[in-house]
Tab-separated table of C-alpha atoms in Angstrom:
chain	number	residue	atom	x	y	z
A	77	UNK	CA	-6.374	-70.202	-28.141
A	78	UNK	CA	-3.330	-72.233	-29.189
A	79	UNK	CA	-1.489	-74.655	-26.943
A	80	UNK	CA	1.469	-72.284	-26.534
A	81	UNK	CA	-0.860	-69.419	-25.581
A	82	UNK	CA	-2.594	-71.614	-22.993
A	83	UNK	CA	0.749	-72.706	-21.575
A	84	UNK	CA	2.016	-69.135	-21.313
A	85	UNK	CA	-1.213	-67.948	-19.683
A	86	UNK	CA	-1.109	-70.800	-17.160
A	87	UNK	CA	2.560	-70.148	-16.329
A	88	UNK	CA	1.960	-66.418	-15.756
A	89	UNK	CA	-1.086	-67.116	-13.584
A	90	UNK	CA	0.840	-69.614	-11.453
A	91	UNK	CA	3.841	-67.311	-10.987
A	92	UNK	CA	1.547	-64.452	-9.909
A	93	UNK	CA	-0.868	-66.402	-7.719
A	94	UNK	CA	1.567	-68.804	-6.011
A	95	UNK	CA	3.152	-66.047	-3.835
A	96	UNK	CA	-0.311	-64.961	-2.649
A	97	UNK	CA	-1.079	-68.574	-1.780
A	98	UNK	CA	2.209	-68.834	0.113
A	99	UNK	CA	1.342	-65.781	2.236
A	100	UNK	CA	-2.140	-67.132	3.015
A	101	UNK	CA	-0.691	-70.553	3.853
A	102	UNK	CA	1.953	-69.081	6.145
A	103	UNK	CA	-0.668	-66.908	7.892
A	104	UNK	CA	-3.013	-69.850	8.359
A	105	UNK	CA	-5.835	-68.026	6.537
A	106	UNK	CA	-7.062	-64.503	5.934
A	107	UNK	CA	-7.920	-62.168	8.784
A	108	UNK	CA	-11.361	-60.546	9.146
A	109	UNK	CA	-11.412	-56.897	7.987
A	110	UNK	CA	-11.583	-54.230	10.670
A	111	UNK	CA	-12.785	-50.626	10.630
A	112	UNK	CA	-9.413	-49.391	9.388
A	113	UNK	CA	-9.504	-51.871	6.497
A	114	UNK	CA	-12.977	-50.726	5.386
A	115	UNK	CA	-11.805	-47.096	5.560
A	116	UNK	CA	-8.777	-47.994	3.447
A	117	UNK	CA	-11.061	-49.685	0.911
A	118	UNK	CA	-13.338	-46.617	0.653
A	119	UNK	CA	-10.416	-44.220	0.247
A	120	UNK	CA	-8.750	-46.504	-2.303
A	121	UNK	CA	-11.870	-46.592	-4.474
A	122	UNK	CA	-12.509	-42.851	-4.158
A	123	UNK	CA	-9.004	-41.749	-5.088
A	124	UNK	CA	-8.737	-44.341	-7.879
A	125	UNK	CA	-12.018	-43.275	-9.504
A	126	UNK	CA	-11.139	-39.570	-9.265
A	127	UNK	CA	-7.563	-40.096	-10.477
A	128	UNK	CA	-8.524	-42.257	-13.462
A	129	UNK	CA	-11.434	-40.032	-14.488
A	130	UNK	CA	-9.485	-36.761	-14.300
A	131	UNK	CA	-6.490	-38.281	-16.100
A	132	UNK	CA	-8.553	-39.643	-18.996
A	133	UNK	CA	-10.759	-36.552	-19.372
A	134	UNK	CA	-7.690	-34.294	-19.543
A	135	UNK	CA	-5.834	-36.708	-21.850
A	136	UNK	CA	-8.498	-36.680	-24.593
A	137	UNK	CA	-7.988	-33.055	-25.751
A	138	UNK	CA	-4.192	-33.387	-25.348
A	139	UNK	CA	-4.071	-36.541	-27.482
A	140	UNK	CA	-6.431	-34.995	-30.025
A	141	UNK	CA	-4.222	-31.910	-30.358
A	142	UNK	CA	-1.101	-34.045	-30.789
A	143	UNK	CA	-2.844	-36.296	-33.311
A	144	UNK	CA	-3.911	-33.508	-35.660
A	145	UNK	CA	-0.887	-31.183	-35.487
A	146	UNK	CA	2.524	-31.579	-37.103
A	147	UNK	CA	5.297	-29.223	-35.986
A	148	UNK	CA	9.024	-29.166	-35.372
A	149	UNK	CA	9.873	-30.863	-32.076
A	150	UNK	CA	6.585	-32.783	-31.876
A	151	UNK	CA	8.346	-36.145	-31.438
A	152	UNK	CA	10.563	-34.728	-28.676
A	153	UNK	CA	7.516	-33.207	-26.953
A	154	UNK	CA	5.679	-36.552	-27.027
A	155	UNK	CA	8.709	-38.261	-25.497
A	156	UNK	CA	9.079	-35.620	-22.779
A	157	UNK	CA	5.379	-35.730	-21.953
A	158	UNK	CA	5.862	-39.409	-21.147
A	159	UNK	CA	8.606	-38.678	-18.638
A	160	UNK	CA	6.443	-38.364	-15.475
A	161	UNK	CA	5.009	-41.852	-15.867
A	162	UNK	CA	8.443	-43.433	-16.039
A	163	UNK	CA	9.857	-41.256	-13.283
A	164	UNK	CA	10.559	-42.982	-9.945
A	165	UNK	CA	7.740	-42.001	-7.601
A	166	UNK	CA	9.873	-40.563	-4.846
A	167	UNK	CA	11.753	-38.357	-7.320
A	168	UNK	CA	8.512	-37.142	-8.884
A	169	UNK	CA	7.052	-36.315	-5.469
A	170	UNK	CA	10.077	-34.123	-4.792
A	171	UNK	CA	9.364	-32.248	-8.023
A	172	UNK	CA	5.651	-31.848	-7.195
A	173	UNK	CA	6.484	-30.489	-3.744
A	174	UNK	CA	8.803	-27.955	-5.345
A	175	UNK	CA	5.860	-26.667	-7.406
A	176	UNK	CA	2.702	-27.372	-5.356
A	177	UNK	CA	4.141	-27.743	-1.816
A	178	UNK	CA	3.841	-25.260	1.033
A	179	UNK	CA	6.942	-23.363	-0.137
A	180	UNK	CA	6.456	-24.254	-3.803
A	181	UNK	CA	6.115	-21.989	-6.805
A	182	UNK	CA	2.284	-22.037	-6.835
A	183	UNK	CA	1.883	-21.116	-3.184
A	184	UNK	CA	4.507	-18.393	-3.467
A	185	UNK	CA	2.527	-16.865	-6.312
A	186	UNK	CA	-0.761	-17.146	-4.390
A	187	UNK	CA	0.831	-15.549	-1.321
A	188	UNK	CA	2.025	-12.648	-3.456
A	189	UNK	CA	-1.586	-12.102	-4.570
A	190	UNK	CA	-2.845	-12.379	-0.984
A	191	UNK	CA	-4.738	-15.628	-1.692
A	192	UNK	CA	-4.964	-18.756	0.412
A	193	UNK	CA	-2.357	-21.381	-0.383
A	194	UNK	CA	-2.921	-24.835	-1.911
A	195	UNK	CA	-2.625	-27.757	0.519
A	196	UNK	CA	-1.044	-30.720	-1.227
A	197	UNK	CA	-1.441	-33.275	1.560
A	198	UNK	CA	-4.604	-35.391	1.610
A	199	UNK	CA	-6.990	-36.604	-1.080
A	200	UNK	CA	-6.294	-33.649	-3.371
A	201	UNK	CA	-2.545	-34.279	-3.223
A	202	UNK	CA	-2.940	-37.992	-3.942
A	203	UNK	CA	-5.209	-37.273	-6.943
A	204	UNK	CA	-2.880	-34.512	-8.176
A	205	UNK	CA	0.130	-36.854	-8.061
A	206	UNK	CA	-1.756	-39.660	-9.783
A	207	UNK	CA	-2.877	-37.313	-12.565
A	208	UNK	CA	0.727	-36.146	-12.918
A	209	UNK	CA	1.879	-39.747	-13.342
A	210	UNK	CA	-0.975	-41.077	-15.457
A	211	UNK	CA	-1.936	-38.201	-17.745
A	212	UNK	CA	1.025	-39.057	-20.041
A	213	UNK	CA	0.055	-42.737	-20.109
A	214	UNK	CA	-3.564	-41.957	-20.936
A	215	UNK	CA	-2.456	-39.487	-23.599
A	216	UNK	CA	-0.181	-42.009	-25.295
A	217	UNK	CA	-2.764	-44.800	-25.200
A	218	UNK	CA	-5.472	-42.554	-26.683
A	219	UNK	CA	-3.009	-41.098	-29.196
A	220	UNK	CA	-2.261	-44.636	-30.382
A	221	UNK	CA	-5.980	-45.028	-31.034
A	222	UNK	CA	-6.100	-41.839	-33.077
A	223	UNK	CA	-3.114	-42.932	-35.132
A	224	UNK	CA	-4.783	-46.287	-35.827
A	225	UNK	CA	-7.564	-44.573	-37.807
A	226	UNK	CA	-6.516	-44.978	-41.465
A	227	UNK	CA	-5.687	-41.763	-43.278
A	228	UNK	CA	-8.109	-42.756	-46.040
A	229	UNK	CA	-11.031	-42.280	-43.616
A	230	UNK	CA	-10.091	-38.651	-42.939
A	231	UNK	CA	-9.574	-38.097	-46.676
A	232	UNK	CA	-13.045	-39.501	-47.356
A	233	UNK	CA	-14.543	-37.353	-44.578
A	234	UNK	CA	-12.954	-34.247	-46.130
A	235	UNK	CA	-14.205	-35.157	-49.612
A	236	UNK	CA	-17.729	-35.473	-48.188
A	237	UNK	CA	-17.464	-31.999	-46.684
A	238	UNK	CA	-17.555	-33.077	-43.042
A	239	UNK	CA	-16.632	-30.427	-40.484
A	240	UNK	CA	-14.738	-31.029	-37.235
A	241	UNK	CA	-17.898	-31.985	-35.336
A	242	UNK	CA	-19.115	-34.476	-37.927
A	243	UNK	CA	-15.668	-36.045	-38.319
A	244	UNK	CA	-15.421	-36.412	-34.548
A	245	UNK	CA	-18.817	-38.108	-34.343
A	246	UNK	CA	-18.231	-40.495	-37.252
A	247	UNK	CA	-14.526	-41.325	-36.891
A	248	UNK	CA	-13.259	-40.344	-33.430
A	249	UNK	CA	-16.135	-41.329	-31.151
A	250	UNK	CA	-15.999	-45.044	-32.140
A	251	UNK	CA	-12.238	-45.000	-31.536
A	252	UNK	CA	-12.659	-43.335	-28.127
A	253	UNK	CA	-15.308	-45.879	-27.136
A	254	UNK	CA	-12.827	-48.606	-27.971
A	255	UNK	CA	-9.729	-47.107	-26.329
A	256	UNK	CA	-10.908	-45.008	-23.363
A	257	UNK	CA	-12.403	-47.826	-21.202
A	258	UNK	CA	-9.120	-49.730	-21.390
A	259	UNK	CA	-7.064	-46.640	-20.571
A	260	UNK	CA	-9.391	-45.787	-17.656
A	261	UNK	CA	-9.189	-49.330	-16.345
A	262	UNK	CA	-5.388	-49.468	-16.479
A	263	UNK	CA	-5.080	-46.171	-14.589
A	264	UNK	CA	-7.814	-47.175	-12.117
A	265	UNK	CA	-5.989	-50.435	-11.413
A	266	UNK	CA	-2.675	-48.602	-11.079
A	267	UNK	CA	-4.179	-46.217	-8.557
A	268	UNK	CA	-5.745	-49.107	-6.636
A	269	UNK	CA	-2.239	-50.288	-5.786
A	270	UNK	CA	-0.895	-46.834	-4.995
A	271	UNK	CA	1.689	-46.950	-2.247
A	272	UNK	CA	4.470	-44.362	-2.363
A	273	UNK	CA	2.142	-41.503	-3.312
A	274	UNK	CA	-0.290	-42.283	-0.484
A	275	UNK	CA	2.628	-42.712	1.924
A	276	UNK	CA	4.209	-39.348	1.101
A	277	UNK	CA	1.171	-37.172	0.240
A	278	UNK	CA	-1.695	-38.922	2.042
A	279	UNK	CA	-1.309	-36.860	5.159
A	280	UNK	CA	-2.543	-39.382	7.736
A	281	UNK	CA	-4.644	-42.488	8.518
A	282	UNK	CA	-7.669	-41.075	6.656
A	283	UNK	CA	-5.722	-41.344	3.392
A	284	UNK	CA	-4.597	-44.968	3.593
A	285	UNK	CA	-4.851	-47.152	0.500
A	286	UNK	CA	-5.090	-50.946	0.417
A	287	UNK	CA	-1.457	-51.215	-0.648
A	288	UNK	CA	-0.380	-48.946	2.188
A	289	UNK	CA	-2.451	-51.096	4.560
A	290	UNK	CA	-0.625	-54.197	3.277
A	291	UNK	CA	2.705	-52.466	3.916
A	292	UNK	CA	1.620	-51.559	7.457
A	293	UNK	CA	0.447	-55.123	8.089
A	294	UNK	CA	3.818	-56.510	6.962
A	295	UNK	CA	6.096	-53.897	8.512
A	296	UNK	CA	4.490	-52.776	11.766
A	297	UNK	CA	2.208	-55.659	12.768
A	298	UNK	CA	3.644	-58.611	10.779
A	299	UNK	CA	0.001	-59.640	10.393
A	300	UNK	CA	0.181	-61.883	7.305
A	301	UNK	CA	-3.513	-62.774	7.551
A	302	UNK	CA	-4.580	-59.119	7.371
A	303	UNK	CA	-2.127	-58.470	4.522
A	304	UNK	CA	-3.494	-61.464	2.610
A	305	UNK	CA	-7.084	-60.299	3.115
A	306	UNK	CA	-6.293	-56.807	1.803
A	307	UNK	CA	-4.388	-58.320	-1.129
A	308	UNK	CA	-7.365	-60.496	-2.071
A	309	UNK	CA	-9.672	-57.467	-1.885
A	310	UNK	CA	-7.303	-55.605	-4.220
A	311	UNK	CA	-7.213	-58.606	-6.573
A	312	UNK	CA	-11.023	-58.781	-6.747
A	313	UNK	CA	-11.401	-55.041	-7.360
A	314	UNK	CA	-8.837	-54.928	-10.139
A	315	UNK	CA	-10.122	-58.106	-11.740
A	316	UNK	CA	-13.650	-56.701	-11.779
A	317	UNK	CA	-12.406	-53.458	-13.342
A	318	UNK	CA	-10.551	-55.398	-16.041
A	319	UNK	CA	-13.599	-57.529	-16.851
A	320	UNK	CA	-15.877	-54.472	-17.087
A	321	UNK	CA	-13.420	-52.612	-19.312
A	322	UNK	CA	-13.065	-55.548	-21.699
A	323	UNK	CA	-16.855	-55.946	-21.822
A	324	UNK	CA	-17.512	-52.243	-22.464
A	325	UNK	CA	-14.800	-51.777	-25.089
A	326	UNK	CA	-16.035	-52.255	-28.636
A	327	UNK	CA	-13.944	-52.717	-31.799
A	328	UNK	CA	-13.761	-49.490	-33.850
A	329	UNK	CA	-14.358	-51.307	-37.152
A	330	UNK	CA	-12.468	-48.865	-39.373
A	331	UNK	CA	-11.023	-51.643	-41.518
A	332	UNK	CA	-7.611	-51.694	-43.144
A	333	UNK	CA	-5.850	-48.741	-44.763
A	334	UNK	CA	-2.745	-48.196	-46.849
A	335	UNK	CA	-0.615	-47.153	-43.820
A	336	UNK	CA	-0.373	-43.615	-45.206
A	337	UNK	CA	0.489	-40.552	-43.132
A	338	UNK	CA	-2.707	-39.126	-41.636
A	339	UNK	CA	-3.660	-35.598	-42.679
A	340	UNK	CA	-6.468	-33.649	-41.005
A	341	UNK	CA	-8.158	-31.459	-43.581
A	342	UNK	CA	-11.113	-30.703	-41.307
A	343	UNK	CA	-8.969	-29.153	-38.529
A	344	UNK	CA	-7.146	-26.329	-40.334
A	345	UNK	CA	-9.123	-23.416	-38.877
A	346	UNK	CA	-7.277	-20.741	-36.885
A	347	UNK	CA	-9.477	-21.178	-33.808
A	348	UNK	CA	-8.786	-24.919	-33.656
A	349	UNK	CA	-5.055	-24.358	-34.103
A	350	UNK	CA	-5.068	-21.851	-31.230
A	351	UNK	CA	-7.062	-24.232	-29.016
A	352	UNK	CA	-4.663	-27.096	-29.726
A	353	UNK	CA	-1.679	-24.876	-28.943
A	354	UNK	CA	-3.163	-23.783	-25.608
A	355	UNK	CA	-4.007	-27.386	-24.647
A	356	UNK	CA	-0.523	-28.673	-25.470
A	357	UNK	CA	1.099	-25.701	-23.685
A	358	UNK	CA	-0.860	-26.206	-20.452
A	359	UNK	CA	-0.184	-29.957	-20.467
A	360	UNK	CA	3.528	-29.387	-21.066
A	361	UNK	CA	3.723	-26.847	-18.230
A	362	UNK	CA	1.894	-29.116	-15.768
A	363	UNK	CA	4.128	-32.088	-16.559
A	364	UNK	CA	7.511	-30.532	-17.276
A	365	UNK	CA	7.921	-27.807	-14.629
A	366	UNK	CA	8.244	-30.364	-11.759
A	367	UNK	CA	10.760	-32.268	-13.894
A	368	UNK	CA	12.753	-29.076	-14.380
A	369	UNK	CA	12.866	-28.620	-10.616
A	370	UNK	CA	14.203	-32.196	-10.245
A	371	UNK	CA	16.904	-31.454	-12.811
A	372	UNK	CA	17.957	-28.211	-11.116
A	373	UNK	CA	18.281	-29.921	-7.722
A	374	UNK	CA	20.060	-32.942	-9.230
A	375	UNK	CA	22.723	-30.985	-11.092
A	376	UNK	CA	24.197	-29.805	-7.807
A	377	UNK	CA	24.484	-33.376	-6.533
A	378	UNK	CA	26.071	-35.086	-9.552
A	379	UNK	CA	29.598	-34.401	-8.358
A	380	UNK	CA	28.839	-35.707	-4.864
A	381	UNK	CA	27.698	-39.211	-5.905
A	382	UNK	CA	29.791	-42.160	-4.609
A	383	UNK	CA	31.180	-44.756	-7.029
A	384	UNK	CA	28.567	-47.294	-5.972
A	385	UNK	CA	25.953	-45.258	-7.829
A	386	UNK	CA	27.532	-46.053	-11.213
A	387	UNK	CA	27.751	-49.792	-10.444
A	388	UNK	CA	24.101	-49.732	-9.386
A	389	UNK	CA	23.215	-47.936	-12.622
A	390	UNK	CA	24.822	-50.722	-14.693
A	391	UNK	CA	22.880	-53.330	-12.723
A	392	UNK	CA	19.603	-51.485	-13.266
A	393	UNK	CA	20.186	-51.174	-17.017
A	394	UNK	CA	20.893	-54.914	-17.340
A	395	UNK	CA	17.773	-55.760	-15.304
A	396	UNK	CA	15.672	-53.389	-17.396
A	397	UNK	CA	16.839	-54.923	-20.698
A	398	UNK	CA	16.194	-58.486	-19.499
A	399	UNK	CA	12.755	-57.541	-18.132
A	400	UNK	CA	11.905	-55.814	-21.420
A	401	UNK	CA	12.742	-58.907	-23.457
A	402	UNK	CA	10.713	-61.138	-21.133
A	403	UNK	CA	7.701	-58.806	-21.049
A	404	UNK	CA	7.641	-58.414	-24.833
A	405	UNK	CA	7.690	-62.165	-25.404
A	406	UNK	CA	4.925	-62.765	-22.846
A	407	UNK	CA	2.802	-59.891	-24.190
A	408	UNK	CA	2.966	-61.154	-27.776
A	409	UNK	CA	1.803	-64.561	-26.566
A	410	UNK	CA	-1.027	-63.236	-24.359
A	411	UNK	CA	-2.252	-60.023	-25.994
A	412	UNK	CA	-4.613	-61.533	-28.557
A	413	UNK	CA	-6.681	-64.028	-26.550
A	414	UNK	CA	-5.467	-64.032	-22.935
A	415	UNK	CA	-5.263	-60.323	-22.140
A	416	UNK	CA	-7.071	-60.719	-18.809
A	417	UNK	CA	-4.291	-62.977	-17.479
A	418	UNK	CA	-1.772	-60.217	-18.173
A	419	UNK	CA	-3.767	-57.830	-15.965
A	420	UNK	CA	-3.064	-60.008	-12.931
A	421	UNK	CA	0.245	-58.159	-12.623
A	422	UNK	CA	-1.700	-55.026	-11.718
A	423	UNK	CA	-4.172	-56.796	-9.486
A	424	UNK	CA	-1.753	-58.468	-7.118
A	425	UNK	CA	0.243	-56.375	-4.690
A	426	UNK	CA	3.980	-56.270	-5.552
A	427	UNK	CA	4.695	-56.514	-1.829
A	428	UNK	CA	2.658	-59.691	-1.576
A	429	UNK	CA	4.477	-61.126	-4.604
A	430	UNK	CA	7.840	-60.223	-3.110
A	431	UNK	CA	6.996	-61.575	0.327
A	432	UNK	CA	5.436	-64.731	-1.117
A	433	UNK	CA	8.490	-65.397	-3.297
A	434	UNK	CA	10.689	-64.825	-0.268
A	435	UNK	CA	8.676	-67.410	1.695
A	436	UNK	CA	8.872	-69.883	-1.207
A	437	UNK	CA	12.582	-69.418	-1.894
A	438	UNK	CA	13.918	-69.079	1.640
A	439	UNK	CA	13.621	-72.797	2.667
A	440	UNK	CA	15.610	-74.008	-0.364
A	441	UNK	CA	18.070	-71.223	-1.207
A	442	UNK	CA	19.500	-67.942	0.002
A	443	UNK	CA	17.111	-65.268	-1.372
A	444	UNK	CA	20.019	-62.864	-1.888
A	445	UNK	CA	21.579	-65.247	-4.442
A	446	UNK	CA	18.371	-65.035	-6.495
A	447	UNK	CA	18.011	-61.256	-6.302
A	448	UNK	CA	18.748	-60.725	-10.008
A	449	UNK	CA	16.382	-63.291	-11.609
A	450	UNK	CA	13.602	-62.574	-9.115
A	451	UNK	CA	13.868	-58.830	-9.721
A	452	UNK	CA	13.772	-59.355	-13.497
A	453	UNK	CA	10.764	-61.665	-13.192
A	454	UNK	CA	8.736	-59.364	-10.943
A	455	UNK	CA	9.555	-56.266	-13.008
A	456	UNK	CA	8.500	-58.085	-16.176
A	457	UNK	CA	5.200	-59.195	-14.630
A	458	UNK	CA	4.471	-55.714	-13.273
A	459	UNK	CA	4.942	-54.213	-16.748
A	460	UNK	CA	2.979	-56.958	-18.516
A	461	UNK	CA	-0.475	-55.302	-18.073
A	462	UNK	CA	0.699	-52.207	-19.949
A	463	UNK	CA	2.238	-54.273	-22.732
A	464	UNK	CA	-0.859	-56.409	-23.346
A	465	UNK	CA	-3.112	-53.324	-23.176
A	466	UNK	CA	-0.973	-51.516	-25.761
A	467	UNK	CA	-0.440	-54.469	-28.109
A	468	UNK	CA	-3.735	-56.336	-27.744
A	469	UNK	CA	-6.113	-54.111	-29.770
A	470	UNK	CA	-3.663	-53.723	-32.659
A	471	UNK	CA	-2.762	-57.419	-32.814
A	472	UNK	CA	-6.436	-58.364	-32.928
A	473	UNK	CA	-7.109	-55.744	-35.599
A	474	UNK	CA	-4.232	-57.030	-37.745
A	475	UNK	CA	-5.576	-60.575	-37.532
A	476	UNK	CA	-9.090	-59.358	-38.357
A	477	UNK	CA	-7.926	-57.377	-41.395
A	478	UNK	CA	-5.202	-59.640	-42.802
A	479	UNK	CA	-5.380	-62.948	-40.915
A	480	UNK	CA	-7.300	-64.890	-43.573
A	481	UNK	CA	-5.031	-63.585	-46.317
A	482	UNK	CA	-1.951	-64.578	-44.289
A	483	UNK	CA	-3.420	-68.033	-43.661
A	484	UNK	CA	-4.059	-68.416	-47.373
A	485	UNK	CA	-0.448	-67.524	-48.121
A	486	UNK	CA	0.782	-70.019	-45.537
A	487	UNK	CA	2.405	-67.420	-43.287
A	488	UNK	CA	3.226	-69.076	-39.960
A	489	UNK	CA	5.593	-68.444	-37.072
A	490	UNK	CA	8.480	-66.113	-37.806
A	491	UNK	CA	7.326	-65.408	-41.374
A	492	UNK	CA	3.956	-64.189	-40.057
A	493	UNK	CA	5.726	-61.967	-37.540
A	494	UNK	CA	8.185	-60.638	-40.167
A	495	UNK	CA	5.745	-59.832	-42.978
A	496	UNK	CA	2.369	-59.314	-41.290
A	497	UNK	CA	2.649	-58.306	-37.632
A	498	UNK	CA	5.920	-56.397	-37.294
A	499	UNK	CA	5.259	-53.691	-39.940
A	500	UNK	CA	1.871	-52.866	-38.378
A	501	UNK	CA	2.587	-53.026	-34.649
A	502	UNK	CA	6.206	-51.845	-34.574
A	503	UNK	CA	5.243	-48.432	-33.172
A	504	UNK	CA	3.186	-49.968	-30.375
A	505	UNK	CA	5.875	-52.582	-29.784
A	506	UNK	CA	8.545	-49.899	-29.451
A	507	UNK	CA	6.347	-47.877	-27.101
A	508	UNK	CA	5.608	-50.958	-25.017
A	509	UNK	CA	9.286	-51.929	-24.813
A	510	UNK	CA	10.316	-48.394	-23.881
A	511	UNK	CA	7.685	-48.242	-21.167
A	512	UNK	CA	8.782	-51.593	-19.738
A	513	UNK	CA	12.463	-50.630	-19.691
A	514	UNK	CA	11.754	-47.315	-17.983
A	515	UNK	CA	9.421	-48.829	-15.385
A	516	UNK	CA	12.001	-51.514	-14.596
A	517	UNK	CA	14.683	-48.854	-14.156
A	518	UNK	CA	12.619	-47.028	-11.528
A	519	UNK	CA	11.276	-49.992	-9.592
A	520	UNK	CA	11.899	-50.073	-5.873
A	521	UNK	CA	9.938	-52.982	-4.517
A	522	UNK	CA	10.934	-56.583	-4.494
A	523	UNK	CA	14.633	-55.747	-4.793
A	524	UNK	CA	14.520	-54.299	-1.281
A	525	UNK	CA	13.606	-57.751	0.058
A	526	UNK	CA	16.229	-59.712	-1.889
A	527	UNK	CA	19.207	-57.375	-2.277
A	528	UNK	CA	22.382	-57.862	-0.239
A	529	UNK	CA	24.250	-54.896	1.297
A	530	UNK	CA	26.894	-54.980	-1.479
A	531	UNK	CA	24.421	-55.291	-4.391
A	532	UNK	CA	21.818	-52.723	-5.359
A	533	UNK	CA	19.869	-51.234	-8.208
A	534	UNK	CA	19.978	-47.504	-8.814
A	535	UNK	CA	16.646	-46.739	-7.065
A	536	UNK	CA	17.737	-48.813	-4.066
A	537	UNK	CA	21.103	-47.048	-3.949
A	538	UNK	CA	19.273	-43.720	-4.086
A	539	UNK	CA	17.018	-44.843	-1.245
A	540	UNK	CA	20.066	-45.805	0.808
A	541	UNK	CA	21.646	-42.405	0.201
A	542	UNK	CA	18.447	-40.710	1.382
A	543	UNK	CA	18.440	-42.936	4.469
A	544	UNK	CA	22.007	-41.792	5.182
A	545	UNK	CA	20.859	-38.121	4.849
A	546	UNK	CA	23.128	-37.593	1.820
A	547	UNK	CA	20.382	-35.659	0.063
A	548	UNK	CA	22.639	-33.927	-2.471
A	549	UNK	CA	24.069	-37.259	-3.651
A	550	UNK	CA	20.549	-38.744	-3.688
A	551	UNK	CA	19.328	-35.852	-5.859
A	552	UNK	CA	22.223	-36.484	-8.247
A	553	UNK	CA	21.365	-40.192	-8.360
A	554	UNK	CA	17.750	-39.222	-9.029
A	555	UNK	CA	18.805	-37.103	-11.988
A	556	UNK	CA	20.970	-39.960	-13.322
A	557	UNK	CA	18.032	-42.338	-12.926
A	558	UNK	CA	15.771	-39.935	-14.787
A	559	UNK	CA	18.280	-39.532	-17.632
A	560	UNK	CA	18.803	-43.288	-18.116
A	561	UNK	CA	15.066	-44.020	-17.914
A	562	UNK	CA	14.295	-41.370	-20.530
A	563	UNK	CA	17.134	-42.573	-22.760
A	564	UNK	CA	15.932	-46.191	-22.709
A	565	UNK	CA	12.350	-45.133	-23.330
A	566	UNK	CA	13.403	-42.902	-26.232
A	567	UNK	CA	15.645	-45.541	-27.821
A	568	UNK	CA	12.941	-48.225	-27.852
A	569	UNK	CA	10.136	-45.844	-28.759
A	570	UNK	CA	12.162	-44.241	-31.546
A	571	UNK	CA	13.360	-47.626	-32.759
A	572	UNK	CA	9.776	-48.795	-33.024
A	573	UNK	CA	8.710	-45.761	-35.001
A	574	UNK	CA	11.782	-45.795	-37.253
A	575	UNK	CA	11.243	-43.327	-40.100
A	576	UNK	CA	7.487	-43.668	-39.833
A	577	UNK	CA	5.554	-40.559	-38.928
A	578	UNK	CA	5.134	-40.171	-35.142
């Protein structure tokens, strides 16, 4: 690890861990866990395991179908399938309730058939929402793995007469063993820190997550010691998951190719084409129908939005662009040899980071004056785990395949980035940047602690409209937020792919 990589890793670790230390210091230590805390721990683990497992299992056939089929609109479909993950949670929950809620489309259909309705509140609702959010992420991460298999390997498999089963065993299984543990770990860690979903769909104390327990400790009890204890438990769980995933993952070892477009000669049968079409159709229906319901409700509210919504939208876009630049720079520095440090952003509760920063900043400056840089910093750190997970495997593979040649040619610094790294990771870099921008657009966390009454991001302005019972205007703001998030994601993702095959 170079000196600059060590310095970056140390800086990120300090920025993430110092707020937790501030909370513990202010509380005078961590509180002993009670019965409610142990129940929250058990429910957190159960829902996280179920959510990650279901998301990854469903994502494998979807990613496989997308990887081996070329059709008109495929790029647009891939972009739209990513929409739920970048959708603000509260907006997505509204869409899920419109489909799976008591008066939703599914229950109306079941009632027409005389069948018992689906109950969305409780463990099943939490898992359903997490699958809705994370199935697109898992699909994109696994799809990246499929696209990293050189086209020459599939050509060789076809020339050797391998069928679909043999090609899967020889080429796809090693890739899945390399990619799936990381995807499962990222989703598991995301679900460990679930807050808004558990708050809205949990249905009661039996469905409390660690993050929700931290919120309750801060908001209702102001018990900093209990909040710190739950935050440390969350940190240990996520850190253990990250370590296990990195240990289990194995390099695929496909070697370098000629960067040609991948063709799948072994998957041209009619039955396989039909299967792929059914898989992609079901996935699109599950993910896009709730989004359509959000759009229909939001169209009616666009004309009722106050002018403050547009100012908040400009603020959110600027924050998202700054956070994207910061995350990309940090990820490029950490992804090759310090990936575990990047995962700390998932392991530490955003509420603990926000509260800790508030405690650190408050004695020396007005926190409201630092709302913009603090929001950018926290958003960048929260997106960093995704960026290092997406970029890390490809950066290491590029160095393995071409590093010695680049060293021999004297490629260093910008020249190495320009001629070696950029052409081979530009698709992943674009995807990572798009994901960061969209996540930053939808964040509603630390900004709520630092924002002044006359300054807000778009999610915060939407939250304020909902608090004022201006639901039509809030729905319009939600639609605007969705449109901007999708546009930023598409621009970065498309820019990364350029004219290269998607």
